[in-house]
């Protein structure tokens, strides 16, 4: 994995009684328990559904081998529309479910609602799923993902219909800039008072990063770039997607001071001077509350809660000094993507955005002496690679320059090729996600080469080979997993990495016209949406079983705890993690209990070291985040929009 997220404290929650949470995930287990000693069985499907023409797989997990068992598919009226025999076992899952079998549903092509019934030595019934055209199937998911970002808005321009949000952190309009904070070796506590170095500046707006209320340029630029790429790819997201991408860009515009050439990278303090919040400087992570509560605090300098209301701003570097290349590349790419979209209808704004991109990119310190800047503490978002960010920035600036007939296009394309080659020969090769964006960069550099750009240090073949390398890594892991998961679900970010692999396979198909990895992409999407051991979708609101208790403060305190009304719809959670990481869950005064009952109905399905729980304190599995959701949105966008090659077939 290219990155391990170690949020010091995840935050959040929305809720539903455990009996409701368990209805679909344990339904057939309860039925099989009716007869003592009878075999157990579960059918796992993509609970959102499948498109008519794609390869479709479901899974039967059983306590006994069931290769001679039959299955049938029934439509909403109860008519049998497909039948067959279960496939060979793909492997053992845990001590109870000793075999997982595939069910081939590819013959199901007529749009509608369906269930799978298994009969024979074992019996089980699947949740309902849909067959629908890609635009219909994924359009709603894209809209829900956009809705998640609307719920994440900070500042005055919130969307009150999302979790009853109210304006928040208005003190960010007059924020003080501080020097880089000093933390101990374990990054648990501040070791010195913060030193003011500038301000006041207006850094209001943007999105909360996750279930907490911090704001980071590192994650916001990735998320905004993903939304802009989605907007560039398809009209499915419509005006709301465009507006949300602009909302993210407007905040990044505040985080870059073009006059002084200063990039600000963080608003808010993630850790104070004690690990338990009892010291002289308390942090964002020391309280459980609604975001607007921070503005209501009555505090003076020296008060322990002063930094919660009057949130500090930190810089990537002093004004005009070189900045961390990972930030320089990805922020430049984001402004350049906006310039591409504005080039035809608003060329003046597009040129201004491209100039900002060029200024930021030119400040990149490509020979950094220390670790890359992401967040403070750095452990919140560790990152190893940066050449991919520089490739991404240069490629997007070249595409923007071409759209604006700017003579710098060829030079930037050449730089993109240089940094692509540097990435390919580095020891930090990864797969698509917050920490590695090489797949996005490779795809757009290939587009430049296809459009007549002169050859660069990295050839088109080099770029294709590295996309294939990323997919082969995922495919190799998937081949050993009973549910064909290409991500490592015993570590952080399993779900966004699965979405990243799906998006990379879709990019590969668009770049090469080769459909070799199409089925793999579908399997990764299926796994995230319910075709996994736990039988849960990891996108809130998608499918019949999904997280109802995300570790997210507004969802917990202002959302509908019955799970039928206002929920954090569209938010993507981390998903399964190493089971031993779930021993200690967060608990705060004021946190509304979720689920209503104790116990974890998903624990019966833990296996191969992986575990999952839907609990408000489980930041390890159910904290939703901007970068998680942005990666899923990008994958759904590619799924909803056929590539030109596919459309011609």
Coordinates of C-alpha atoms in Angstrom, one line a residue, residues 44 82 86 94 152 216 258 276 289 329 391 403 422 436 496 557 560 613:
X44 CA -23.3 -11.8 -1.1
X82 CA -32.1 -17.5 -14.4
X86 CA -22.7 -22.7 -7.9
X94 CA -13.1 -18.3 8.6
X152 CA -19.0 18.6 4.6
X216 CA -6.2 20.4 4.7
X258 CA -0.4 34.8 -5.3
X276 CA -6.1 13.7 26.6
X289 CA -19.8 18.7 19.1
X329 CA 2.2 19.4 -8.1
X391 CA 3.8 14.7 -13.4
X403 CA -7.0 24.7 -24.7
X422 CA 11.5 9.8 -12.3
X436 CA -0.4 8.2 -5.1
X496 CA -10.8 3.7 -1.2
X557 CA -25.7 14.8 16.6
X560 CA -31.7 10.9 11.8
X613 CA -17.9 -2.9 12.9

